[in-house]
Tab-separated table of C-alpha atoms in Angstrom:
chain	number	residue	atom	x	y	z
A	800	MET	CA	162.933	124.836	185.347
A	801	THR	CA	161.042	123.275	182.456
A	802	ALA	CA	159.055	120.517	183.935
A	803	GLY	CA	158.949	117.858	181.210
A	804	ALA	CA	158.034	114.311	181.870
A	805	THR	CA	158.822	111.287	184.036
A	806	GLY	CA	157.375	107.934	185.032
A	807	VAL	CA	155.530	107.100	188.145
A	808	GLY	CA	157.623	103.961	189.283
A	809	SER	CA	156.519	100.511	188.214
A	810	LEU	CA	157.005	98.740	184.893
A	811	PRO	CA	155.841	95.303	183.496
A	812	GLY	CA	158.196	92.362	183.371
A	813	GLY	CA	161.074	91.274	185.365
A	814	ASP	CA	164.313	92.278	183.626
A	815	ALA	CA	166.077	94.913	185.596
A	816	ARG	CA	168.486	96.072	182.845
A	817	GLU	CA	165.512	96.215	180.290
A	818	ALA	CA	163.490	98.395	182.760
A	819	ALA	CA	166.515	100.768	183.308
A	820	LYS	CA	167.121	101.104	179.708
A	821	THR	CA	163.440	102.032	179.114
A	822	ALA	CA	163.236	104.375	182.014
A	823	THR	CA	166.540	106.217	181.066
A	824	GLY	CA	165.812	106.019	177.344
A	825	SER	CA	162.237	107.396	177.373
A	826	PHE	CA	162.929	110.158	179.862
A	827	GLU	CA	166.422	111.416	178.974
A	828	ASP	CA	165.994	114.574	181.110
A	829	PHE	CA	164.135	113.074	184.076
A	830	PRO	CA	164.683	109.334	184.417
A	831	TYR	CA	163.509	107.312	187.423
A	832	LEU	CA	164.443	103.997	189.164
A	833	PRO	CA	161.912	101.464	188.009
A	834	GLU	CA	160.192	98.953	190.257
A	835	LEU	CA	159.199	95.402	188.794
A	836	PRO	CA	156.588	93.967	190.957
A	837	ALA	CA	155.991	91.002	188.488
A	838	ARG	CA	159.025	89.327	190.214
A	839	GLY	CA	157.003	88.656	193.280
A	840	PRO	CA	156.939	89.639	196.959
A	841	GLY	CA	159.688	92.042	197.746
A	842	ALA	CA	159.592	93.482	194.305
A	843	ASP	CA	156.209	94.991	194.984
A	844	MET	CA	156.196	98.677	196.305
A	845	ILE	CA	155.294	97.655	199.829
A	846	GLY	CA	158.006	94.823	200.102
A	847	ARG	CA	160.609	96.953	198.412
A	848	SER	CA	160.075	99.808	200.875
A	849	LEU	CA	159.997	97.393	203.854
A	850	GLY	CA	163.479	96.193	202.685
A	851	LEU	CA	164.807	99.705	203.206
A	852	LEU	CA	163.734	99.753	206.865
A	853	VAL	CA	166.490	99.903	209.574
A	854	ASP	CA	166.236	97.579	212.632
A	855	LEU	CA	162.570	96.670	211.514
A	856	TYR	CA	161.810	93.513	209.412
A	857	ALA	CA	158.916	91.960	207.664
A	858	HIS	CA	157.877	88.628	206.066
A	859	VAL	CA	155.080	87.527	203.797
A	860	GLU	CA	152.075	85.920	205.175
A	861	PRO	CA	148.833	84.777	203.180
A	862	SER	CA	147.391	88.035	204.388
A	863	GLY	CA	150.098	90.225	203.430
A	864	TRP	CA	153.310	91.636	205.045
A	865	ARG	CA	153.871	91.202	208.638
A	866	ILE	CA	156.417	92.472	211.157
A	867	SER	CA	159.209	89.948	212.060
A	868	ASP	CA	161.796	89.834	214.812
A	869	ARG	CA	164.695	89.236	212.469
A	870	PRO	CA	165.616	89.614	208.733
A	871	GLY	CA	164.428	86.435	206.873
A	872	ARG	CA	164.193	85.340	203.279
A	873	ASP	CA	161.586	88.016	202.158
A	874	THR	CA	163.606	90.823	203.500
A	875	ARG	CA	166.828	89.375	201.811
A	876	ARG	CA	164.964	88.919	198.494
A	877	ALA	CA	163.606	92.572	198.556
A	878	ARG	CA	167.115	94.015	199.219
A	879	SER	CA	168.595	91.821	196.641
A	880	TRP	CA	166.193	93.081	193.977
A	881	LEU	CA	166.647	96.628	194.890
A	882	GLY	CA	170.513	96.113	194.437
A	883	GLU	CA	169.876	94.613	191.163
A	884	ASP	CA	167.753	97.539	189.977
A	885	LEU	CA	170.390	100.172	191.132
A	886	ASP	CA	173.237	98.216	189.541
A	887	ALA	CA	171.198	98.539	186.116
A	888	LEU	CA	170.298	102.079	186.692
A	889	GLU	CA	173.925	102.829	187.403
A	890	GLU	CA	175.031	101.126	184.038
A	891	PHE	CA	172.486	103.254	182.109
A	892	THR	CA	173.264	106.631	183.882
A	893	GLN	CA	177.052	106.798	183.345
A	894	GLY	CA	178.031	110.463	183.074
A	895	TYR	CA	174.365	111.532	183.635
A	896	THR	CA	173.712	115.013	185.243
A	897	GLY	CA	170.219	116.252	186.119
A	898	ARG	CA	167.090	115.194	187.867
A	899	LEU	CA	166.677	111.602	188.880
A	900	LYS	CA	163.546	110.223	190.636
A	901	VAL	CA	163.661	107.436	193.236
A	902	GLN	CA	160.418	106.132	194.932
A	903	ALA	CA	159.459	104.607	198.331
A	904	VAL	CA	156.173	104.026	199.981
A	905	GLY	CA	155.363	106.685	202.485
A	906	PRO	CA	154.829	105.829	206.329
A	907	TRP	CA	151.008	106.078	206.295
A	908	THR	CA	150.430	103.706	203.380
A	909	LEU	CA	153.148	101.319	204.918
A	910	ALA	CA	151.400	101.494	208.376
A	911	ALA	CA	148.051	100.628	206.455
A	912	ALA	CA	149.527	97.596	204.858
A	913	LEU	CA	151.916	96.283	207.266
A	914	GLU	CA	150.641	93.950	210.045
A	915	LEU	CA	151.663	93.662	213.598
A	916	HIS	CA	152.265	90.111	215.071
A	917	GLY	CA	148.674	89.802	215.963
A	918	GLY	CA	147.526	90.456	212.306
A	919	GLU	CA	146.064	94.033	212.931
A	920	ALA	CA	147.706	96.768	210.857
A	921	VAL	CA	150.452	98.951	212.357
A	922	LEU	CA	148.019	101.882	211.785
A	923	GLN	CA	146.070	100.928	215.011
A	924	ASP	CA	149.096	101.446	217.118
A	925	ALA	CA	150.465	105.031	217.518
A	926	GLY	CA	153.790	103.963	219.010
A	927	ALA	CA	154.333	101.436	216.190
A	928	CYS	CA	153.541	104.181	213.509
A	929	ARG	CA	156.208	106.431	215.071
A	930	ASP	CA	158.770	103.453	215.063
A	931	LEU	CA	157.946	102.684	211.423
A	932	ALA	CA	158.282	106.330	210.281
A	933	ALA	CA	161.593	106.659	212.117
A	934	SER	CA	162.981	103.385	210.627
A	935	LEU	CA	161.898	104.646	207.021
A	936	ALA	CA	163.651	107.918	207.664
A	937	GLU	CA	166.929	106.158	208.615
A	938	GLY	CA	166.616	103.700	205.797
A	939	MET	CA	165.934	106.543	203.223
A	940	ARG	CA	169.200	108.316	204.369
A	941	GLY	CA	171.221	105.312	203.479
A	942	HIS	CA	169.340	104.620	200.179
A	943	LEU	CA	169.601	108.336	199.092
A	944	ALA	CA	173.397	108.214	199.799
A	945	ASP	CA	173.846	104.987	197.871
A	946	VAL	CA	171.844	106.353	194.832
A	947	GLN	CA	174.142	109.582	194.853
A	948	LYS	CA	177.428	107.452	195.045
A	949	ARG	CA	176.147	105.555	191.921
A	950	VAL	CA	175.093	108.529	190.054
A	951	PRO	CA	177.081	111.478	191.181
A	952	GLY	CA	175.759	113.979	188.735
A	953	ALA	CA	172.094	113.398	189.785
A	954	GLU	CA	169.738	115.860	191.407
A	955	ILE	CA	167.748	113.285	193.354
A	956	VAL	CA	163.943	113.784	193.458
A	957	LEU	CA	162.490	111.586	196.132
A	958	GLN	CA	158.918	110.430	195.643
A	959	TYR	CA	156.753	108.973	198.502
A	960	ASP	CA	153.801	106.748	197.353
A	961	GLU	CA	150.962	107.485	199.627
A	962	PRO	CA	147.825	105.966	197.851
A	963	SER	CA	146.302	105.152	201.346
A	964	LEU	CA	146.780	108.580	202.869
A	965	THR	CA	143.295	109.909	202.282
A	966	ALA	CA	141.752	106.601	203.601
A	967	VAL	CA	144.025	107.105	206.769
A	968	LEU	CA	142.866	110.542	207.427
A	969	ARG	CA	139.177	109.575	206.781
A	970	GLY	CA	139.014	106.430	209.037
A	971	ARG	CA	138.488	104.272	205.949
A	972	VAL	CA	141.153	101.598	206.292
A	973	ARG	CA	139.643	98.260	207.004
A	974	SER	CA	140.798	96.002	209.895
A	975	ALA	CA	142.069	92.404	209.596
A	976	SER	CA	138.548	91.020	210.023
A	977	GLY	CA	136.979	93.525	207.367
A	978	TYR	CA	134.167	94.218	209.821
A	979	ARG	CA	135.363	97.520	210.989
A	980	THR	CA	137.729	100.305	210.178
A	981	TYR	CA	140.642	101.891	212.049
A	982	ARG	CA	140.218	105.163	213.680
A	983	ALA	CA	141.070	108.140	211.580
A	984	VAL	CA	144.463	109.424	212.326
A	985	ASP	CA	144.647	113.057	213.678
A	986	ARG	CA	145.641	115.450	210.770
A	987	GLN	CA	148.382	117.072	212.846
A	988	VAL	CA	149.912	113.684	213.679
A	989	VAL	CA	149.937	112.701	209.954
A	990	GLU	CA	151.326	116.085	208.910
A	991	SER	CA	154.111	116.142	211.602
A	992	ALA	CA	155.328	112.504	210.561
A	993	LEU	CA	155.515	113.561	206.901
A	994	ARG	CA	157.289	116.815	207.684
A	995	ASP	CA	159.991	114.899	209.666
A	996	LEU	CA	160.397	112.295	206.834
A	997	PHE	CA	160.470	115.021	204.008
A	998	ALA	CA	163.396	116.772	206.037
A	999	VAL	CA	165.598	113.655	205.443
A	1000	HIS	CA	166.172	114.857	201.885
A	1001	ASP	CA	167.447	118.264	201.123
A	1002	GLY	CA	166.335	118.077	197.528
A	1003	GLU	CA	162.897	117.868	196.035
A	1004	VAL	CA	160.283	115.784	197.635
A	1005	VAL	CA	157.057	114.560	195.590
A	1006	VAL	CA	154.105	112.642	197.050
A	1007	HIS	CA	152.266	110.352	194.718
A	1008	SER	CA	148.718	109.097	195.147
A	1009	CYS	CA	146.362	107.667	192.364
A	1010	ALA	CA	143.486	107.640	194.934
A	1011	PRO	CA	140.779	110.395	194.776
A	1012	ASP	CA	140.625	113.476	197.184
A	1013	VAL	CA	144.455	113.930	197.520
A	1014	PRO	CA	145.045	116.322	200.483
A	1015	PHE	CA	146.955	118.964	198.480
A	1016	ALA	CA	146.967	121.620	201.301
A	1017	LEU	CA	148.136	119.009	204.113
A	1018	LEU	CA	151.068	117.900	201.831
A	1019	ARG	CA	152.035	121.587	201.046
A	1020	ARG	CA	152.121	122.384	204.690
A	1021	ALA	CA	154.327	119.278	205.407
A	1022	GLY	CA	156.855	120.560	202.875
A	1023	ALA	CA	156.255	118.512	199.711
A	1024	ALA	CA	157.625	120.422	196.647
A	1025	ALA	CA	155.251	118.530	194.378
A	1026	VAL	CA	152.230	116.161	194.227
A	1027	SER	CA	151.791	113.508	191.754
A	1028	PHE	CA	148.138	112.367	191.023
A	1029	ASP	CA	145.847	110.786	188.610
A	1030	PHE	CA	144.588	113.885	186.828
A	1031	SER	CA	141.275	112.253	185.744
A	1032	LEU	CA	140.155	111.967	189.498
A	1033	LEU	CA	140.393	115.679	189.927
A	1034	THR	CA	136.935	117.533	190.737
A	1035	GLU	CA	136.421	121.281	190.769
A	1036	ARG	CA	136.161	120.842	194.538
A	1037	GLU	CA	139.895	120.736	194.616
A	1038	ASP	CA	140.394	123.855	192.472
A	1039	ASP	CA	141.064	126.182	195.442
A	1040	ALA	CA	143.566	123.944	196.988
A	1041	ILE	CA	145.367	123.360	193.733
A	1042	GLY	CA	145.361	127.110	192.965
A	1043	GLU	CA	146.812	128.024	196.293
A	1044	ALA	CA	149.431	125.103	195.904
A	1045	VAL	CA	150.581	126.329	192.516
A	1046	GLU	CA	150.712	129.964	193.679
A	1047	GLY	CA	152.799	128.848	196.665
A	1048	GLY	CA	155.371	127.324	194.308
A	1049	MET	CA	154.194	123.646	194.362
A	1050	LYS	CA	154.668	121.655	191.201
A	1051	LEU	CA	152.067	119.194	189.898
A	1052	PHE	CA	152.996	115.759	188.575
A	1053	ALA	CA	149.820	115.359	186.371
A	1054	GLY	CA	149.019	111.884	185.544
A	1055	VAL	CA	147.250	112.252	182.352
A	1056	VAL	CA	147.918	109.213	180.292
A	1057	PRO	CA	146.109	105.952	181.387
A	1058	GLY	CA	148.442	103.413	183.067
A	1059	THR	CA	146.809	100.336	181.330
A	1060	ASP	CA	146.527	99.409	177.661
A	1061	GLY	CA	144.263	101.465	175.636
A	1062	PRO	CA	144.137	103.922	172.733
A	1063	LEU	CA	146.299	106.980	173.153
A	1064	SER	CA	144.860	110.294	172.125
A	1065	ASP	CA	147.189	112.895	170.376
A	1066	PRO	CA	149.888	114.295	172.804
A	1067	GLY	CA	148.226	117.805	172.815
A	1068	GLY	CA	144.793	116.201	173.693
A	1069	SER	CA	146.299	114.410	176.612
A	1070	VAL	CA	147.209	117.722	178.287
A	1071	MET	CA	144.018	119.526	177.309
A	1072	GLY	CA	142.582	119.207	180.712
A	1073	VAL	CA	145.718	120.780	182.352
A	1074	ARG	CA	145.363	123.905	180.060
A	1075	LYS	CA	141.609	124.002	180.990
A	1076	LEU	CA	142.456	123.861	184.720
A	1077	TRP	CA	144.998	126.706	184.360
A	1078	ARG	CA	142.346	128.830	182.527
A	1079	ARG	CA	139.754	128.081	185.322
A	1080	LEU	CA	142.153	128.891	188.145
A	1081	GLY	CA	143.052	132.071	186.431
A	1082	LEU	CA	146.809	131.264	186.319
A	1083	ALA	CA	149.221	132.586	183.798
A	1084	PRO	CA	149.776	130.210	180.900
A	1085	GLY	CA	153.490	131.009	180.777
A	1086	THR	CA	153.829	129.294	184.266
A	1087	LEU	CA	152.407	125.931	182.920
A	1088	ALA	CA	155.736	124.480	181.804
A	1089	GLU	CA	157.533	125.323	185.130
A	1090	SER	CA	154.733	124.020	187.143
A	1091	VAL	CA	153.679	120.855	185.581
A	1092	VAL	CA	155.404	117.556	184.934
A	1093	VAL	CA	153.617	115.089	182.652
A	1094	THR	CA	153.391	111.295	183.901
A	1095	PRO	CA	151.275	108.387	183.365
A	1096	SER	CA	148.156	108.338	185.746
A	1097	CYS	CA	149.824	105.551	187.967
A	1098	GLY	CA	152.489	102.829	187.817
A	1099	LEU	CA	152.595	100.784	184.690
A	1100	ALA	CA	153.058	97.350	186.203
A	1101	GLY	CA	149.634	96.206	184.672
A	1102	ALA	CA	150.452	97.453	181.158
A	1103	SER	CA	151.994	95.484	178.278
A	1104	PRO	CA	155.679	96.186	177.774
A	1105	ALA	CA	154.828	97.705	174.314
A	1106	TYR	CA	152.171	100.023	175.721
A	1107	ALA	CA	154.405	100.916	178.773
A	1108	ARG	CA	157.127	102.175	176.250
A	1109	ALA	CA	154.525	103.928	174.194
A	1110	VAL	CA	153.007	105.664	177.081
A	1111	GLN	CA	156.199	107.037	178.334
A	1112	ALA	CA	157.223	108.348	174.768
A	1113	HIS	CA	153.749	109.834	174.660
A	1114	CYS	CA	154.287	111.719	178.095
A	1115	VAL	CA	157.381	113.330	176.720
A	1116	ARG	CA	155.494	114.470	173.475
A	1117	ALA	CA	152.631	115.801	175.621
A	1118	ALA	CA	154.965	117.790	177.925
A	1119	ARG	CA	156.573	119.300	174.838
A	1120	SER	CA	153.202	120.267	173.494
A	1121	LEU	CA	152.398	121.853	176.915
A	1122	ALA	CA	155.489	123.916	176.849
A	1123	ASP	CA	155.165	124.855	173.185
A	1124	ASN	CA	151.428	125.800	173.383
A	1125	PRO	CA	150.461	126.692	177.023
A	1126	GLU	CA	147.179	128.396	175.832
């Protein structure tokens, strides 16, 4: 499988058709379902994923998203925008066959972001964390079936966004007051919840985090087929974990192009670090194209529309440069 390039998730602006056109036009071989957080609460990645939950509801408070007893305006809005985005994607993927990526926030980042009735995060209550993960699994089953029905030729790649995962594992998520942090969640508990959730999809599952110190080994054990990360945050400390992951068949979605406006280097220069990593790890250059997908470093919601388009085209050229000149 030649890896190629794809997007991370979010795009600037609020026009679903324009976003779908950009995501499918830029990445003809690996399009994705765009998210448009500029539309407001419910279109943000947390709100959108809360809209997928089954028998669990949330609404917006000044402090963020909080659990509700029944579906309200915010839940309806989140579902309505997702429906709009799916309609637009369906329109621009008529007859498409190949990989198609959809994104949702993973259970640990959701647990860190969603508040219980009293204002503390779901993260502090082990039972509430289990309920949240189960509700998300049920919601993902329905969502994946809907996407498959709309784009019958798609091989769906499911991406879970887990930017808070490392903070959850290290006990660094701040409480509501901000004066303390929640206790670190046991690694076994984290891994087991992720494994159950990944099992919902029989295709490829990717975990994305643009935070430092991504737990590659834990994600591989939990069954992730790929990890998507900000390549600029890698340190040589992670070399062993990455080497083992790649040798074990895991793909890397390398975020090598900045997600906010700035000068773009030549496409070959953008993937120079990936080539160096391969040499450092002693991996065969011939495996590069199969093991690496080129992406922006994070979502593009904070970029200008022109830069977002340029970055996506740049990723495709950078992936081609990697495949043509792996050394």
